Amino acid sequence: MSFLDHLEELRWHLIRSFSVIFVIAVVVFIFMTSIYDNLLIVHLDGNFVTYKFFCQAFELISIDSEFCSLTFNDKLNNLDVTGQFTMAIWTSLILGLIFAFPYILFELWRFIAPGLNPKERGKSRWFIVLASLLFFVGLLFSYYVIMPMSSYFFYTFSITDKIQNTITVQSHISLLTNTLLGVSLVFELPLVIYFLSKLGLITPAFLRKYRKHALVVVLILAAVITPPDVASQVVVAIPILILYEVGIIISKRVEKNLKKKLKNA
């Protein structure tokens, strides 16, 4: 295929991907009220499952915790005439992107697959499953761990009683979507390391040598996608560091396979 033919093929893959995102976004928009009530603003309910878990965990070690009597002002504010409508559309598109992620990966694989030999094509199919699995694990982790901690920190933090918070629904949803997407994409780290290792851009020795530097980067990244308290940053940093160590193991295996192929060549 010529370069222009490749562009035409890519265009149709992008059209199909955006079409699926749009269809899911329309469905989300139709059920927007239920989605907001049961999914997007549930972190402002003191009975949310994460808060109850923390409450029971602290009770087991006989420590009093605010999680057992946590209350929020669950009435969020809208200050713009078109604010709710615009936010509904934007939320629909974001959720459409999230739920369509496996299909987007499938279209990406379909675009790349013709350039692979049959053996490579067979082995590459696991990419869709694994990438989707990592993405949704990160999504669940951010939804049930990071977002509740963020809500708890920001909604209970106060400099003085003389200052009253007026939380807009736009700021809450922005915090939610940024957290969900940010953490979910970070969980793709093992796959990124795998492909960089396949390209020969990084090695296990390189990853081990710069482990301390990676720790600093991870802590900075955790500080960006979490509220500015140590507990939340540690909670985010731990799984990322685990993923980094998994990436070293993956890179080592890739390097071993590459050496084996060169030896047999």
Coordinates of C-alpha atoms in Angstrom, one line a residue:
M1 CA 0.0 0.0 0.0
S2 CA 1.1 3.5 -0.7
F3 CA 1.4 6.2 1.9
L4 CA -1.9 7.7 0.9
D5 CA -3.6 4.3 1.0
H6 CA -2.3 3.9 4.6
L7 CA -3.8 7.3 5.5
E8 CA -7.1 6.3 4.0
E9 CA -7.1 3.0 6.0
L10 CA -6.2 4.9 9.2
R11 CA -9.0 7.4 8.5
W12 CA -11.6 4.6 8.5
H13 CA -10.2 3.1 11.7
L14 CA -10.5 6.5 13.3
I15 CA -14.0 7.0 12.0
R16 CA -15.2 3.7 13.4
S17 CA -13.5 4.4 16.7
F18 CA -15.1 7.9 17.0
S19 CA -18.5 6.4 15.9
V20 CA -18.4 3.9 18.8
I21 CA -17.4 6.6 21.2
F22 CA -20.3 8.7 19.9
V23 CA -22.9 5.9 20.2
I24 CA -21.8 5.1 23.8
A25 CA -21.9 8.9 24.6
V26 CA -25.5 9.1 23.3
V27 CA -26.5 6.2 25.5
V28 CA -24.7 7.7 28.5
F29 CA -26.5 11.1 27.8
I30 CA -29.9 9.4 27.8
F31 CA -29.3 7.8 31.2
M32 CA -27.3 10.8 32.6
T33 CA -29.5 11.4 35.7
S34 CA -29.1 7.8 36.8
I35 CA -25.4 7.8 36.0
Y36 CA -24.8 11.0 38.0
D37 CA -26.8 9.8 41.0
N38 CA -25.4 6.3 41.2
L39 CA -21.8 6.7 39.8
L40 CA -20.4 10.2 39.5
I41 CA -21.4 11.9 42.8
V42 CA -21.6 8.9 45.1
H43 CA -18.2 9.9 46.6
L44 CA -20.1 12.6 48.4
D45 CA -22.1 10.0 50.3
G46 CA -20.6 9.1 53.7
N47 CA -21.9 5.5 53.3
F48 CA -19.9 4.9 50.1
V49 CA -18.3 1.5 50.3
T50 CA -14.7 2.8 50.6
Y51 CA -15.5 5.0 53.6
K52 CA -17.3 2.1 55.3
F53 CA -14.2 -0.1 54.6
F54 CA -11.9 2.4 56.1
C55 CA -14.2 2.8 59.1
Q56 CA -14.3 -1.0 59.8
A57 CA -10.5 -1.2 59.2
F58 CA -9.8 1.5 61.9
E59 CA -12.3 -0.1 64.3
L60 CA -10.5 -3.4 64.0
I61 CA -7.3 -1.7 65.4
S62 CA -9.4 0.3 68.0
I63 CA -8.8 3.7 66.4
D64 CA -11.5 6.3 66.1
S65 CA -11.9 7.5 62.6
E66 CA -13.8 10.3 60.9
F67 CA -14.7 7.8 58.2
C68 CA -17.3 6.3 60.6
S69 CA -19.2 9.6 60.8
L70 CA -18.3 11.3 57.5
T71 CA -20.8 13.7 56.1
F72 CA -20.6 15.9 53.0
N73 CA -22.6 18.8 51.6
D74 CA -23.8 16.7 48.6
K75 CA -25.5 19.7 47.0
L76 CA -23.1 20.8 44.3
N77 CA -23.6 24.2 42.6
N78 CA -23.9 25.2 39.0
L79 CA -23.1 28.9 38.3
D80 CA -23.6 29.0 34.5
V81 CA -26.9 29.0 32.6
T82 CA -25.6 26.4 30.1
G83 CA -23.4 24.7 32.7
Q84 CA -25.3 21.5 33.3
F85 CA -26.1 20.9 29.7
T86 CA -22.4 21.5 28.6
M87 CA -21.2 19.3 31.4
A88 CA -23.6 16.5 30.5
I89 CA -22.3 16.5 26.9
W90 CA -18.6 16.6 28.1
T91 CA -19.2 13.8 30.6
S92 CA -20.9 11.7 28.0
L93 CA -17.9 12.0 25.7
I94 CA -15.4 11.2 28.5
L95 CA -17.4 8.1 29.5
G96 CA -17.8 7.1 25.9
L97 CA -14.0 7.2 25.5
I98 CA -13.5 5.2 28.7
F99 CA -16.0 2.5 27.8
A100 CA -14.9 2.3 24.2
F101 CA -11.2 1.9 25.1
P102 CA -11.1 -1.9 24.3
Y103 CA -12.7 -1.2 20.9
I104 CA -10.2 1.6 20.2
L105 CA -7.4 -0.8 21.0
F106 CA -9.0 -3.4 18.6
E107 CA -9.1 -0.8 15.8
L108 CA -5.4 0.1 16.5
W109 CA -4.5 -3.6 16.3
R110 CA -6.5 -4.0 13.0
F111 CA -4.5 -1.2 11.5
I112 CA -1.1 -2.6 12.6
A113 CA -1.9 -6.4 12.1
P114 CA -1.5 -6.5 8.3
G115 CA 2.2 -5.5 8.7
L116 CA 2.9 -8.5 11.0
N117 CA 3.6 -12.0 9.9
P118 CA 1.1 -14.7 11.0
K119 CA 3.1 -15.7 14.1
E120 CA 3.4 -12.1 15.3
R121 CA -0.2 -11.5 14.5
G122 CA -1.3 -14.4 16.7
K123 CA 0.9 -13.3 19.6
S124 CA -0.1 -9.7 19.4
R125 CA -3.8 -10.4 20.1
W126 CA -3.1 -10.6 23.8
F127 CA -2.2 -6.9 23.6
I128 CA -5.9 -5.9 23.5
V129 CA -6.9 -8.1 26.4
L130 CA -4.0 -7.1 28.6
A131 CA -4.1 -3.4 27.8
S132 CA -7.9 -3.3 28.5
L133 CA -7.4 -5.3 31.7
L134 CA -4.7 -2.9 33.0
F135 CA -6.8 0.1 32.0
F136 CA -9.9 -1.1 33.9
V137 CA -7.9 -2.2 36.9
G138 CA -6.5 1.4 37.0
L139 CA -10.1 2.7 36.5
L140 CA -11.4 0.7 39.5
F141 CA -8.4 1.6 41.6
S142 CA -8.9 5.3 41.0
Y143 CA -12.7 5.1 41.4
Y144 CA -12.7 3.2 44.7
V145 CA -9.4 4.4 46.3
I146 CA -8.1 7.6 44.8
M147 CA -11.3 9.5 44.2
P148 CA -12.8 8.8 47.7
M149 CA -9.5 9.9 49.3
S150 CA -9.5 13.0 47.1
S151 CA -13.1 13.8 48.0
Y152 CA -12.4 13.3 51.7
F153 CA -9.4 15.6 51.7
F154 CA -10.7 18.4 49.6
Y155 CA -14.2 18.5 51.0
T156 CA -13.1 18.3 54.7
F157 CA -10.1 20.6 54.4
S158 CA -10.6 24.0 55.9
I159 CA -8.2 26.8 56.7
T160 CA -10.7 28.5 58.9
D161 CA -14.4 28.3 59.8
K162 CA -14.9 31.8 58.4
I163 CA -14.4 30.5 54.9
Q164 CA -17.2 28.6 53.3
N165 CA -16.6 26.3 50.3
T166 CA -19.0 26.6 47.4
I167 CA -18.2 23.6 45.3
T168 CA -19.3 23.6 41.7
V169 CA -20.4 20.4 40.0
Q170 CA -18.0 21.2 37.1
S171 CA -15.0 21.2 39.5
H172 CA -16.1 17.9 41.0
I173 CA -16.6 16.2 37.7
S174 CA -13.3 17.6 36.4
L175 CA -11.5 16.1 39.4
L176 CA -13.3 12.8 38.9
T177 CA -12.6 12.4 35.1
N178 CA -9.0 13.6 35.4
T179 CA -8.3 11.1 38.2
L180 CA -10.0 8.2 36.3
L181 CA -8.2 8.8 33.0
G182 CA -4.8 9.8 34.6
V183 CA -4.5 6.7 36.8
S184 CA -5.9 4.3 34.2
L185 CA -3.4 5.4 31.6
V186 CA -0.5 5.2 34.2
F187 CA -1.5 1.5 34.7
E188 CA -0.4 0.9 31.1
L189 CA 3.2 1.2 32.2
P190 CA 4.1 -2.5 31.8
L191 CA 3.0 -2.5 28.2
V192 CA 4.9 0.7 27.5
I193 CA 8.0 -0.9 28.9
Y194 CA 7.4 -4.0 26.9
F195 CA 7.3 -2.1 23.5
L196 CA 10.2 0.1 24.4
S197 CA 12.2 -3.0 25.2
K198 CA 11.1 -4.7 22.0
L199 CA 12.4 -1.6 20.1
G200 CA 15.7 -1.8 22.0
L201 CA 15.2 1.7 23.5
I202 CA 15.4 0.4 27.1
T203 CA 16.9 -2.6 28.9
P204 CA 16.5 -4.3 32.3
A205 CA 19.9 -2.9 33.3
F206 CA 18.8 0.6 32.3
L207 CA 15.6 0.3 34.4
R208 CA 17.4 -1.0 37.4
K209 CA 20.1 1.6 37.2
Y210 CA 17.6 4.5 37.1
R211 CA 15.2 2.9 39.7
K212 CA 15.8 5.7 42.2
H213 CA 15.2 8.3 39.5
A214 CA 12.0 6.5 38.6
L215 CA 10.9 6.7 42.2
V216 CA 11.2 10.5 42.2
V217 CA 9.2 10.6 38.9
V218 CA 6.6 8.3 40.4
L219 CA 6.2 10.5 43.5
I220 CA 5.9 13.6 41.3
L221 CA 3.3 11.9 39.2
A222 CA 1.4 10.8 42.3
A223 CA 1.5 14.4 43.5
V224 CA 0.0 15.6 40.2
I225 CA -3.0 13.1 40.1
T226 CA -3.8 13.0 43.8
P227 CA -4.6 15.6 46.5
P228 CA -1.6 17.2 48.3
D229 CA -1.5 14.8 51.3
V230 CA 1.1 12.2 51.9
A231 CA -1.3 9.3 52.4
S232 CA -2.9 9.7 49.0
Q233 CA 0.4 10.0 47.2
V234 CA 1.8 6.9 48.9
V235 CA -1.4 4.9 48.0
V236 CA -0.9 5.9 44.3
A237 CA 2.9 5.5 44.3
I238 CA 2.9 1.9 45.6
P239 CA 1.0 0.3 42.7
I240 CA 3.0 2.4 40.2
L241 CA 6.2 1.2 41.7
I242 CA 4.9 -2.4 41.6
L243 CA 4.1 -1.9 37.9
Y244 CA 7.6 -0.6 37.4
E245 CA 9.1 -3.7 38.9
V246 CA 6.8 -5.9 36.8
G247 CA 8.1 -3.9 33.8
I248 CA 11.7 -4.8 34.7
I249 CA 10.8 -8.5 34.7
I250 CA 9.0 -8.1 31.4
S251 CA 12.0 -6.2 29.9
K252 CA 14.3 -8.9 31.1
R253 CA 12.2 -11.6 29.4
V254 CA 12.1 -9.5 26.2
E255 CA 15.9 -9.1 26.2
K256 CA 16.3 -12.9 26.8
N257 CA 14.1 -13.7 23.9
L258 CA 15.9 -11.2 21.6
K259 CA 19.3 -12.7 22.5
K260 CA 17.9 -16.2 21.9
K261 CA 16.7 -15.2 18.4
L262 CA 20.0 -13.6 17.5
K263 CA 21.9 -16.8 18.7
N264 CA 19.7 -19.0 16.5
A265 CA 19.9 -16.7 13.5

